[in-house]
mmCIF file of C-alpha atoms in Angstrom:
data_model
loop_
_atom_site.group_PDB
_atom_site.id
_atom_site.type_symbol
_atom_site.label_atom_id
_atom_site.label_comp_id
_atom_site.label_asym_id
_atom_site.label_seq_id
_atom_site.Cartn_x
_atom_site.Cartn_y
_atom_site.Cartn_z
ATOM 1 C CA MET B 21 20.767 -4.722 50.497
ATOM 2 C CA THR B 22 19.441 -7.769 52.314
ATOM 3 C CA LEU B 23 15.874 -8.909 51.979
ATOM 4 C CA THR B 24 14.225 -9.284 55.381
ATOM 5 C CA VAL B 25 11.313 -11.652 55.961
ATOM 6 C CA HIS B 26 9.320 -10.911 59.094
ATOM 7 C CA HIS B 27 7.778 -14.198 60.108
ATOM 8 C CA LEU B 28 4.886 -14.370 62.552
ATOM 9 C CA HIS B 29 4.641 -17.861 64.004
ATOM 10 C CA ILE B 30 1.795 -19.983 62.618
ATOM 11 C CA SER B 31 0.902 -17.567 59.870
ATOM 12 C CA GLN B 32 1.015 -17.076 56.130
ATOM 13 C CA SER B 33 4.534 -15.673 56.377
ATOM 14 C CA GLU B 34 5.740 -19.263 56.554
ATOM 15 C CA ARG B 35 5.104 -19.363 52.821
ATOM 16 C CA ILE B 36 7.491 -16.471 52.195
ATOM 17 C CA ALA B 37 10.358 -17.945 54.186
ATOM 18 C CA GLY B 38 9.740 -21.246 52.378
ATOM 19 C CA LEU B 39 9.783 -19.441 49.036
ATOM 20 C CA CYS B 40 13.162 -17.846 49.776
ATOM 21 C CA GLU B 41 14.552 -21.247 50.732
ATOM 22 C CA GLU B 42 13.199 -22.805 47.544
ATOM 23 C CA LEU B 43 14.715 -20.056 45.411
ATOM 24 C CA GLY B 44 18.028 -20.106 47.274
ATOM 25 C CA ILE B 45 17.794 -16.398 48.060
ATOM 26 C CA ASP B 46 19.958 -14.752 50.688
ATOM 27 C CA TYR B 47 17.580 -13.283 53.262
ATOM 28 C CA GLU B 48 17.369 -12.345 56.893
ATOM 29 C CA LEU B 49 14.638 -13.992 58.937
ATOM 30 C CA LYS B 50 13.105 -12.190 61.889
ATOM 31 C CA THR B 51 10.604 -14.204 63.893
ATOM 32 C CA TYR B 52 7.790 -13.089 66.163
ATOM 33 C CA LYS B 53 5.729 -15.111 68.631
ATOM 34 C CA ARG B 54 1.994 -14.586 68.896
ATOM 35 C CA ALA B 55 0.935 -12.771 72.042
ATOM 36 C CA PRO B 56 -0.946 -14.969 72.763
ATOM 37 C CA LEU B 57 -3.349 -15.302 69.800
ATOM 38 C CA LEU B 58 -2.746 -12.277 67.616
ATOM 39 C CA ALA B 59 0.437 -10.616 66.414
ATOM 40 C CA PRO B 60 2.551 -8.809 69.034
ATOM 41 C CA PRO B 61 2.788 -4.997 68.942
ATOM 42 C CA ASP B 62 6.212 -4.951 67.244
ATOM 43 C CA TYR B 63 4.839 -7.066 64.385
ATOM 44 C CA LYS B 64 1.730 -4.942 63.995
ATOM 45 C CA ALA B 65 3.922 -1.854 63.819
ATOM 46 C CA LEU B 66 5.665 -3.127 60.675
ATOM 47 C CA HIS B 67 2.776 -2.362 58.293
ATOM 48 C CA PRO B 68 -0.639 -0.662 58.670
ATOM 49 C CA GLN B 69 -2.351 -3.850 57.520
ATOM 50 C CA GLU B 70 -1.052 -5.669 60.645
ATOM 51 C CA THR B 71 -1.051 -9.008 58.816
ATOM 52 C CA ALA B 72 1.582 -11.589 57.947
ATOM 53 C CA PRO B 73 3.713 -11.704 55.866
ATOM 54 C CA VAL B 74 5.724 -8.493 55.831
ATOM 55 C CA ILE B 75 9.014 -8.169 53.963
ATOM 56 C CA GLN B 76 11.506 -5.324 53.831
ATOM 57 C CA ASP B 77 13.950 -4.580 51.040
ATOM 58 C CA GLY B 78 15.890 -1.367 51.502
ATOM 59 C CA ASP B 79 13.346 1.403 51.986
ATOM 60 C CA LEU B 80 10.455 -0.792 50.874
ATOM 61 C CA THR B 81 8.082 -2.427 53.358
ATOM 62 C CA LEU B 82 5.615 -4.760 51.656
ATOM 63 C CA ALA B 83 2.704 -6.837 52.943
ATOM 64 C CA GLU B 84 0.263 -9.288 51.289
ATOM 65 C CA SER B 85 1.321 -12.872 50.475
ATOM 66 C CA GLY B 86 0.757 -12.626 46.737
ATOM 67 C CA ALA B 87 2.589 -9.322 46.452
ATOM 68 C CA CYS B 88 5.565 -10.517 48.519
ATOM 69 C CA THR B 89 5.801 -13.714 46.496
ATOM 70 C CA GLU B 90 5.648 -11.975 43.128
ATOM 71 C CA TYR B 91 8.111 -9.267 44.258
ATOM 72 C CA ILE B 92 10.674 -11.792 45.508
ATOM 73 C CA CYS B 93 10.426 -13.975 42.407
ATOM 74 C CA HIS B 94 10.803 -11.060 39.993
ATOM 75 C CA ILE B 95 13.191 -8.752 41.866
ATOM 76 C CA HIS B 96 15.386 -11.347 43.542
ATOM 77 C CA ALA B 97 15.069 -14.460 41.361
ATOM 78 C CA GLN B 98 14.873 -13.352 37.728
ATOM 79 C CA GLY B 99 11.183 -14.200 37.483
ATOM 80 C CA GLN B 100 11.612 -17.838 38.524
ATOM 81 C CA LEU B 101 8.397 -19.834 39.123
ATOM 82 C CA PHE B 102 6.297 -17.348 37.111
ATOM 83 C CA LEU B 103 5.372 -18.449 33.603
ATOM 84 C CA PRO B 104 5.257 -15.807 30.830
ATOM 85 C CA PRO B 105 2.140 -15.286 28.659
ATOM 86 C CA ARG B 106 3.752 -17.131 25.729
ATOM 87 C CA HIS B 107 4.136 -20.343 27.776
ATOM 88 C CA PRO B 108 1.710 -23.171 26.859
ATOM 89 C CA ALA B 109 0.810 -23.651 30.518
ATOM 90 C CA TYR B 110 0.257 -19.928 31.162
ATOM 91 C CA ALA B 111 -3.488 -20.206 31.823
ATOM 92 C CA ASP B 112 -2.978 -23.207 34.124
ATOM 93 C CA PHE B 113 -0.330 -21.286 36.006
ATOM 94 C CA LEU B 114 -2.579 -18.246 36.407
ATOM 95 C CA TYR B 115 -5.448 -20.392 37.632
ATOM 96 C CA TRP B 116 -3.574 -22.232 40.378
ATOM 97 C CA TRP B 117 -1.588 -19.164 41.388
ATOM 98 C CA HIS B 118 -4.749 -17.094 41.968
ATOM 99 C CA TRP B 119 -6.819 -20.045 43.165
ATOM 100 C CA SER B 120 -4.545 -20.527 46.153
ATOM 101 C CA ASN B 121 -5.364 -17.149 47.683
ATOM 102 C CA GLY B 122 -8.569 -16.317 45.799
ATOM 103 C CA THR B 123 -10.517 -19.482 46.583
ATOM 104 C CA PHE B 124 -8.577 -21.970 48.652
ATOM 105 C CA MET B 125 -7.395 -19.751 51.485
ATOM 106 C CA PRO B 126 -10.739 -17.893 51.974
ATOM 107 C CA THR B 127 -12.561 -21.233 51.943
ATOM 108 C CA MET B 128 -10.234 -22.612 54.602
ATOM 109 C CA MET B 129 -10.462 -19.499 56.729
ATOM 110 C CA LYS B 130 -14.247 -19.352 56.532
ATOM 111 C CA SER B 131 -14.511 -22.998 57.411
ATOM 112 C CA MET B 132 -12.249 -22.490 60.423
ATOM 113 C CA SER B 133 -14.255 -19.468 61.503
ATOM 114 C CA LEU B 134 -17.645 -21.191 61.270
ATOM 115 C CA ARG B 135 -16.391 -24.308 63.026
ATOM 116 C CA SER B 136 -15.116 -22.205 65.903
ATOM 117 C CA LEU B 137 -18.651 -20.821 66.224
ATOM 118 C CA LYS B 138 -19.827 -24.428 66.640
ATOM 119 C CA LEU B 139 -22.651 -24.032 64.138
ATOM 120 C CA SER B 140 -24.797 -27.064 63.542
ATOM 121 C CA GLY B 141 -23.625 -29.166 60.610
ATOM 122 C CA ASP B 142 -27.025 -28.849 58.983
ATOM 123 C CA SER B 143 -27.108 -25.039 59.032
ATOM 124 C CA SER B 144 -27.156 -23.469 55.580
ATOM 125 C CA HIS B 145 -23.837 -21.721 56.279
ATOM 126 C CA MET B 146 -22.105 -24.953 57.195
ATOM 127 C CA ILE B 147 -23.603 -26.868 54.288
ATOM 128 C CA MET B 148 -22.438 -24.263 51.787
ATOM 129 C CA THR B 149 -18.994 -23.900 53.350
ATOM 130 C CA ASN B 150 -18.506 -27.644 53.635
ATOM 131 C CA SER B 151 -19.469 -28.016 49.995
ATOM 132 C CA ARG B 152 -16.915 -25.423 48.894
ATOM 133 C CA PHE B 153 -14.291 -26.912 51.187
ATOM 134 C CA LYS B 154 -14.789 -30.369 49.709
ATOM 135 C CA ARG B 155 -14.815 -29.017 46.157
ATOM 136 C CA ALA B 156 -11.535 -27.173 46.734
ATOM 137 C CA PHE B 157 -9.767 -30.227 48.102
ATOM 138 C CA THR B 158 -11.197 -32.422 45.370
ATOM 139 C CA ALA B 159 -9.930 -30.023 42.700
ATOM 140 C CA LEU B 160 -6.452 -29.986 44.213
ATOM 141 C CA ASN B 161 -6.394 -33.746 44.574
ATOM 142 C CA ASP B 162 -7.535 -34.244 40.990
ATOM 143 C CA ARG B 163 -4.885 -31.865 39.726
ATOM 144 C CA LEU B 164 -2.110 -33.620 41.608
ATOM 145 C CA HIS B 165 -3.274 -37.063 40.573
ATOM 146 C CA ASN B 166 -1.678 -36.761 37.141
ATOM 147 C CA ASN B 167 0.576 -33.725 37.517
ATOM 148 C CA GLU B 168 3.830 -33.452 39.425
ATOM 149 C CA TRP B 169 3.482 -29.673 39.467
ATOM 150 C CA LEU B 170 0.338 -27.582 39.707
ATOM 151 C CA ALA B 171 1.002 -25.718 36.452
ATOM 152 C CA GLY B 172 2.404 -27.751 33.597
ATOM 153 C CA SER B 173 6.092 -28.405 33.883
ATOM 154 C CA SER B 174 6.899 -25.274 35.872
ATOM 155 C CA ARG B 175 8.264 -25.607 39.376
ATOM 156 C CA TRP B 176 5.143 -23.863 40.620
ATOM 157 C CA GLN B 177 3.919 -26.481 42.933
ATOM 158 C CA ILE B 178 2.039 -27.408 46.011
ATOM 159 C CA SER B 179 4.660 -26.110 48.427
ATOM 160 C CA TRP B 180 3.464 -22.507 48.233
ATOM 161 C CA LEU B 181 0.053 -23.725 49.305
ATOM 162 C CA CYS B 182 1.100 -26.367 51.745
ATOM 163 C CA SER B 183 3.445 -24.054 53.586
ATOM 164 C CA CYS B 184 0.373 -22.657 55.226
ATOM 165 C CA SER B 185 -3.109 -23.481 54.031
ATOM 166 C CA LEU B 186 -2.896 -27.232 53.852
ATOM 167 C CA PRO B 187 -1.442 -27.848 57.301
ATOM 168 C CA TYR B 188 -4.163 -25.549 58.638
ATOM 169 C CA GLY B 189 -6.779 -27.690 56.942
ATOM 170 C CA ILE B 190 -5.194 -30.927 57.913
ATOM 171 C CA GLY B 191 -5.042 -29.786 61.495
ATOM 172 C CA PHE B 192 -8.793 -29.334 61.530
ATOM 173 C CA PRO B 193 -10.563 -32.549 62.432
ATOM 174 C CA THR B 194 -13.219 -33.389 59.879
ATOM 175 C CA VAL B 195 -14.413 -36.537 58.259
ATOM 176 C CA TRP B 196 -13.128 -35.282 54.904
ATOM 177 C CA MET B 197 -9.566 -34.912 56.031
ATOM 178 C CA SER B 198 -8.412 -38.365 55.161
ATOM 179 C CA THR B 199 -5.771 -39.974 53.039
ATOM 180 C CA ARG B 200 -8.521 -42.076 51.513
ATOM 181 C CA MET B 201 -10.491 -39.082 50.268
ATOM 182 C CA TRP B 202 -7.523 -37.150 48.875
ATOM 183 C CA PRO B 203 -4.695 -39.592 48.335
ATOM 184 C CA SER B 204 -2.812 -37.434 45.827
ATOM 185 C CA ILE B 205 -2.640 -34.430 48.148
ATOM 186 C CA PHE B 206 -1.373 -36.532 51.013
ATOM 187 C CA SER B 207 1.078 -38.304 48.746
ATOM 188 C CA VAL B 208 2.676 -34.996 47.721
ATOM 189 C CA LEU B 209 2.565 -33.617 51.239
ATOM 190 C CA GLY B 210 4.039 -36.839 52.534
ATOM 191 C CA GLY B 211 7.103 -36.240 50.421
ATOM 192 C CA GLN B 212 7.384 -32.550 51.180
ATOM 193 C CA ARG B 213 6.334 -32.284 54.776
ATOM 194 C CA GLY B 214 6.732 -35.705 56.320
ATOM 195 C CA ILE B 215 2.995 -36.230 56.670
ATOM 196 C CA SER B 216 2.048 -39.878 56.612
ATOM 197 C CA GLU B 217 -0.991 -42.113 56.791
ATOM 198 C CA GLY B 218 -0.858 -41.995 60.574
ATOM 199 C CA ASP B 219 -1.416 -38.253 60.558
ATOM 200 C CA GLU B 220 -4.873 -38.400 59.066
ATOM 201 C CA LYS B 221 -7.676 -36.888 61.098
ATOM 202 C CA VAL B 222 -11.028 -38.555 60.697
ATOM 203 C CA MET W 30 -11.595 -16.430 18.245
ATOM 204 C CA THR W 31 -13.919 -14.391 20.446
ATOM 205 C CA LEU W 32 -13.426 -14.088 24.145
ATOM 206 C CA THR W 33 -16.580 -15.031 26.038
ATOM 207 C CA VAL W 34 -17.337 -13.677 29.506
ATOM 208 C CA HIS W 35 -19.918 -15.684 31.426
ATOM 209 C CA HIS W 36 -21.488 -13.253 33.852
ATOM 210 C CA LEU W 37 -23.505 -14.447 36.825
ATOM 211 C CA HIS W 38 -25.698 -11.625 38.089
ATOM 212 C CA ILE W 39 -24.521 -9.949 41.307
ATOM 213 C CA SER W 40 -21.183 -11.701 41.355
ATOM 214 C CA GLN W 41 -17.490 -11.146 40.870
ATOM 215 C CA SER W 42 -17.837 -11.667 37.120
ATOM 216 C CA GLU W 43 -19.015 -8.063 36.933
ATOM 217 C CA ARG W 44 -15.384 -7.127 37.339
ATOM 218 C CA ILE W 45 -14.387 -9.092 34.242
ATOM 219 C CA ALA W 46 -17.027 -7.561 31.992
ATOM 220 C CA GLY W 47 -15.994 -4.148 33.350
ATOM 221 C CA LEU W 48 -12.363 -4.924 32.634
ATOM 222 C CA CYS W 49 -13.120 -5.801 28.994
ATOM 223 C CA GLU W 50 -15.038 -2.554 28.623
ATOM 224 C CA GLU W 51 -12.170 -0.581 30.150
ATOM 225 C CA LEU W 52 -9.654 -2.214 27.826
ATOM 226 C CA GLY W 53 -11.892 -1.857 24.773
ATOM 227 C CA ILE W 54 -11.711 -5.589 24.053
ATOM 228 C CA ASP W 55 -14.116 -7.309 21.680
ATOM 229 C CA TYR W 56 -15.930 -9.936 23.743
ATOM 230 C CA GLU W 57 -19.179 -11.829 23.925
ATOM 231 C CA LEU W 58 -21.191 -11.486 27.113
ATOM 232 C CA LYS W 59 -23.407 -14.325 28.301
ATOM 233 C CA THR W 60 -25.481 -13.581 31.357
ATOM 234 C CA TYR W 61 -27.033 -15.900 33.920
ATOM 235 C CA LYS W 62 -29.616 -15.170 36.584
ATOM 236 C CA ARG W 63 -29.272 -16.617 40.058
ATOM 237 C CA ALA W 64 -31.714 -19.416 40.795
ATOM 238 C CA PRO W 65 -32.683 -18.003 43.215
ATOM 239 C CA LEU W 66 -29.627 -17.495 45.459
ATOM 240 C CA LEU W 67 -26.873 -19.596 43.928
ATOM 241 C CA ALA W 68 -25.725 -20.046 40.347
ATOM 242 C CA PRO W 69 -28.092 -21.918 37.988
ATOM 243 C CA PRO W 70 -27.106 -25.400 36.735
ATOM 244 C CA ASP W 71 -25.918 -24.148 33.329
ATOM 245 C CA TYR W 72 -23.488 -21.743 35.038
ATOM 246 C CA LYS W 73 -22.210 -24.388 37.432
ATOM 247 C CA ALA W 74 -21.576 -26.692 34.497
ATOM 248 C CA LEU W 75 -19.082 -24.249 32.971
ATOM 249 C CA HIS W 76 -16.232 -25.023 35.385
ATOM 250 C CA PRO W 77 -15.748 -27.536 38.235
ATOM 251 C CA GLN W 78 -15.195 -24.667 40.673
ATOM 252 C CA GLU W 79 -18.796 -23.495 40.100
ATOM 253 C CA THR W 80 -17.845 -19.884 40.863
ATOM 254 C CA ALA W 81 -17.978 -16.609 38.966
ATOM 255 C CA PRO W 82 -16.278 -15.441 36.840
ATOM 256 C CA VAL W 83 -15.719 -17.944 34.046
ATOM 257 C CA ILE W 84 -14.273 -16.957 30.688
ATOM 258 C CA GLN W 85 -13.775 -18.975 27.512
ATOM 259 C CA ASP W 86 -11.232 -18.329 24.788
ATOM 260 C CA GLY W 87 -11.160 -20.997 22.092
ATOM 261 C CA ASP W 88 -10.622 -24.334 23.841
ATOM 262 C CA LEU W 89 -9.706 -22.668 27.130
ATOM 263 C CA THR W 90 -12.178 -22.373 29.992
ATOM 264 C CA LEU W 91 -10.788 -20.348 32.888
ATOM 265 C CA ALA W 92 -12.163 -19.443 36.322
ATOM 266 C CA GLU W 93 -10.855 -17.306 39.209
ATOM 267 C CA SER W 94 -11.067 -13.494 39.105
ATOM 268 C CA GLY W 95 -7.336 -12.859 39.352
ATOM 269 C CA ALA W 96 -6.505 -15.427 36.686
ATOM 270 C CA CYS W 97 -9.161 -14.148 34.267
ATOM 271 C CA THR W 98 -7.995 -10.556 34.770
ATOM 272 C CA GLU W 99 -4.343 -11.331 34.247
ATOM 273 C CA TYR W 100 -5.085 -13.562 31.227
ATOM 274 C CA ILE W 101 -7.229 -10.922 29.520
ATOM 275 C CA CYS W 102 -4.737 -8.119 30.152
ATOM 276 C CA HIS W 103 -1.763 -10.110 28.841
ATOM 277 C CA ILE W 104 -3.313 -12.180 26.061
ATOM 278 C CA HIS W 105 -5.836 -9.678 24.740
ATOM 279 C CA ALA W 106 -4.463 -6.264 25.727
ATOM 280 C CA GLN W 107 -0.661 -6.384 25.399
ATOM 281 C CA GLY W 108 -0.151 -6.408 29.169
ATOM 282 C CA GLN W 109 -2.090 -3.193 29.788
ATOM 283 C CA LEU W 110 -2.729 -2.268 33.452
ATOM 284 C CA PHE W 111 0.068 -4.572 34.678
ATOM 285 C CA LEU W 112 3.300 -2.826 35.644
ATOM 286 C CA PRO W 113 6.612 -4.565 34.887
ATOM 287 C CA PRO W 114 9.234 -5.230 37.610
ATOM 288 C CA ARG W 115 11.408 -2.358 36.348
ATOM 289 C CA HIS W 116 8.617 0.199 36.965
ATOM 290 C CA PRO W 117 9.124 2.495 39.991
ATOM 291 C CA ALA W 118 5.587 1.746 41.213
ATOM 292 C CA TYR W 119 5.946 -2.027 40.791
ATOM 293 C CA ALA W 120 5.721 -2.837 44.520
ATOM 294 C CA ASP W 121 2.720 -0.517 44.973
ATOM 295 C CA PHE W 122 1.032 -2.180 42.041
ATOM 296 C CA LEU W 123 1.657 -5.682 43.422
ATOM 297 C CA TYR W 124 0.353 -4.687 46.820
ATOM 298 C CA TRP W 125 -2.959 -3.235 45.673
ATOM 299 C CA TRP W 126 -3.465 -5.905 43.031
ATOM 300 C CA HIS W 127 -3.116 -8.737 45.538
ATOM 301 C CA TRP W 128 -4.723 -6.818 48.406
ATOM 302 C CA SER W 129 -7.992 -6.598 46.514
ATOM 303 C CA ASN W 130 -8.551 -10.368 46.509
ATOM 304 C CA GLY W 131 -6.126 -11.408 49.242
ATOM 305 C CA THR W 132 -7.389 -9.135 52.004
ATOM 306 C CA PHE W 133 -10.231 -6.898 50.929
ATOM 307 C CA MET W 134 -12.579 -9.447 49.376
ATOM 308 C CA PRO W 135 -12.162 -12.105 52.135
ATOM 309 C CA THR W 136 -12.712 -9.410 54.766
ATOM 310 C CA MET W 137 -15.894 -8.277 53.043
ATOM 311 C CA MET W 138 -17.174 -11.808 52.575
ATOM 312 C CA LYS W 139 -16.458 -12.789 56.176
ATOM 313 C CA SER W 140 -18.150 -9.678 57.449
ATOM 314 C CA MET W 141 -21.215 -10.411 55.316
ATOM 315 C CA SER W 142 -21.280 -14.005 56.529
ATOM 316 C CA LEU W 143 -21.035 -13.139 60.215
ATOM 317 C CA ARG W 144 -23.634 -10.399 59.916
ATOM 318 C CA SER W 145 -26.056 -12.813 58.326
ATOM 319 C CA LEU W 146 -25.572 -15.063 61.372
ATOM 320 C CA LYS W 147 -26.688 -12.087 63.497
ATOM 321 C CA LEU W 148 -23.832 -12.474 65.965
ATOM 322 C CA SER W 149 -23.707 -10.011 68.792
ATOM 323 C CA GLY W 150 -21.553 -6.995 68.041
ATOM 324 C CA ASP W 151 -19.475 -7.666 71.132
ATOM 325 C CA SER W 152 -18.610 -11.251 70.221
ATOM 326 C CA SER W 153 -14.899 -11.816 69.636
ATOM 327 C CA HIS W 154 -15.572 -12.826 66.015
ATOM 328 C CA MET W 155 -17.456 -9.631 65.256
ATOM 329 C CA ILE W 156 -14.927 -7.439 67.031
ATOM 330 C CA MET W 157 -12.038 -8.942 65.066
ATOM 331 C CA THR W 158 -13.886 -8.851 61.753
ATOM 332 C CA ASN W 159 -15.123 -5.311 62.280
ATOM 333 C CA SER W 160 -11.592 -4.240 63.097
ATOM 334 C CA ARG W 161 -10.236 -5.754 59.887
ATOM 335 C CA PHE W 162 -13.126 -4.333 57.885
ATOM 336 C CA LYS W 163 -12.481 -0.844 59.191
ATOM 337 C CA ARG W 164 -8.729 -1.174 58.644
ATOM 338 C CA ALA W 165 -9.272 -2.259 55.030
ATOM 339 C CA PHE W 166 -11.544 0.664 54.227
ATOM 340 C CA THR W 167 -9.273 3.098 56.021
ATOM 341 C CA ALA W 168 -6.282 1.862 54.009
ATOM 342 C CA LEU W 169 -8.169 2.258 50.746
ATOM 343 C CA ASN W 170 -9.431 5.699 51.702
ATOM 344 C CA ASP W 171 -5.954 6.851 52.723
ATOM 345 C CA ARG W 172 -4.510 5.597 49.464
ATOM 346 C CA LEU W 173 -7.093 7.403 47.389
ATOM 347 C CA HIS W 174 -6.772 10.619 49.364
ATOM 348 C CA ASN W 175 -3.612 11.640 47.516
ATOM 349 C CA ASN W 176 -3.547 9.250 44.555
ATOM 350 C CA GLU W 177 -5.728 9.267 41.480
ATOM 351 C CA TRP W 178 -4.803 5.637 40.806
ATOM 352 C CA LEU W 179 -4.113 2.867 43.278
ATOM 353 C CA ALA W 180 -0.626 2.161 41.939
ATOM 354 C CA GLY W 181 1.444 5.169 40.982
ATOM 355 C CA SER W 182 0.531 6.595 37.613
ATOM 356 C CA SER W 183 -0.745 3.353 36.114
ATOM 357 C CA ARG W 184 -4.375 3.017 35.105
ATOM 358 C CA TRP W 185 -4.723 0.303 37.710
ATOM 359 C CA GLN W 186 -7.416 1.835 39.739
ATOM 360 C CA ILE W 187 -10.357 1.418 41.983
ATOM 361 C CA SER W 188 -12.702 0.205 39.258
ATOM 362 C CA TRP W 189 -11.502 -3.386 39.437
ATOM 363 C CA LEU W 190 -12.363 -3.349 43.116
ATOM 364 C CA CYS W 191 -15.483 -1.272 42.970
ATOM 365 C CA SER W 192 -17.001 -3.367 40.205
ATOM 366 C CA CYS W 193 -17.862 -5.844 42.883
ATOM 367 C CA SER W 194 -16.464 -5.604 46.385
ATOM 368 C CA LEU W 195 -17.219 -2.014 47.160
ATOM 369 C CA PRO W 196 -20.883 -2.002 46.162
ATOM 370 C CA TYR W 197 -21.257 -5.165 48.245
ATOM 371 C CA GLY W 198 -19.791 -3.362 51.217
ATOM 372 C CA ILE W 199 -21.712 -0.204 50.619
ATOM 373 C CA GLY W 200 -24.911 -2.183 50.406
ATOM 374 C CA PHE W 201 -24.340 -3.494 53.884
ATOM 375 C CA PRO W 202 -25.746 -1.198 56.530
ATOM 376 C CA THR W 203 -23.156 -0.326 59.113
ATOM 377 C CA VAL W 204 -22.205 2.777 60.962
ATOM 378 C CA TRP W 205 -18.847 2.794 59.198
ATOM 379 C CA MET W 206 -20.313 2.982 55.753
ATOM 380 C CA SER W 207 -20.459 6.696 55.510
ATOM 381 C CA THR W 208 -19.139 9.400 53.290
ATOM 382 C CA ARG W 209 -17.841 11.080 56.403
ATOM 383 C CA MET W 210 -15.677 8.136 57.421
ATOM 384 C CA TRP W 211 -14.248 7.445 53.951
ATOM 385 C CA PRO W 212 -14.671 10.550 51.855
ATOM 386 C CA SER W 213 -11.989 9.695 49.304
ATOM 387 C CA ILE W 214 -13.505 6.298 48.471
ATOM 388 C CA PHE W 215 -16.935 7.808 48.001
ATOM 389 C CA SER W 216 -15.507 10.659 45.976
ATOM 390 C CA VAL W 217 -13.909 8.242 43.499
ATOM 391 C CA LEU W 218 -16.950 5.979 43.447
ATOM 392 C CA GLY W 219 -19.173 8.981 42.966
ATOM 393 C CA GLY W 220 -17.374 9.755 39.747
ATOM 394 C CA GLN W 221 -17.255 6.167 38.526
ATOM 395 C CA ARG W 222 -20.537 4.726 39.673
ATOM 396 C CA GLY W 223 -22.897 7.590 40.290
ATOM 397 C CA ILE W 224 -22.885 7.069 44.043
ATOM 398 C CA SER W 225 -23.541 10.257 45.945
ATOM 399 C CA GLU W 226 -23.870 11.545 49.484
ATOM 400 C CA GLY W 227 -27.482 10.500 49.560
ATOM 401 C CA ASP W 228 -26.551 6.884 49.049
ATOM 402 C CA GLU W 229 -24.717 6.538 52.305
ATOM 403 C CA LYS W 230 -26.001 3.897 54.681
ATOM 404 C CA VAL W 231 -25.596 4.742 58.333
#
């Protein structure tokens, strides 16, 4: 029974394919191009939610990044990456695991949405969103300044985030997006994704 | 060592207090009023993220709804509500658990944000957000139509969601927010929260 990862280009499903690679899991990758902005009909037909990622495993079709990640780690990788409650870094692990989709991703998406509306920078919406955006990146940078991994000594690390959210953010031109402001994030990304000083957007 | 739940009024921390009540956990509740819209300085000082919820347990201070929920269930309630990988409803559980904060909450928050900007209903942003909003509520309604709980026979249920997200949504006037459109959601909420036909906002 082969695990199938349905990957929509430029979407959160990149994280799931990256996870399978990191865990060394045997999986089949099916890719879909956007048509032109949203998912094509054959991708939407995979799951009623019509979002990426979607995985299939035998009769199971599963959506939602967090669910797919947790399912793959526990069903196909003996619980790798997930720390048990008895682990000293358990609370740290829980925080960064849920922070990635509970705070970081919504903040990024809202920022992208408001910027596309071309709101004035001094509107209350932009001020609040920019503040949250900056706080999120500052928190991540601070965490990576003295920690190789996001949660203690586990392999849970920035790659789950940076497979999607961070490149999105980095692709958005803003005065905050600089190697000077967040050197630790760019240092880690530089090693993992080939992003260098020259890629900064100011 | 008493667990402390810091509850900011009208915020996601309502879910955490509700969770402790559901699990019958001994906890201390500290409440904070908004001042006037955002969190007051003493709440913001609890955690660098400056969001609700925040819990404290001995030397630990933890933020992020998902992390607080998972920590409380595993550290203070022997893993109650969380299904193990061997459980037949494990994938269902993972989906609805992550859907609540990965899809449902961001959809609600984005919808609220765009509505407050008073965008035209036929703008591309509103059309896309309304579509996602409707799809999310339809999915939840369909799930509850034939299931007492969200995930198989576990006690994982709508209360974690409806402690925050659903009343937010229901409080927002829209033609979709009706007992006719989503009878199963309102039926469950009616039992849990005293919401009745007369409360519908159309």
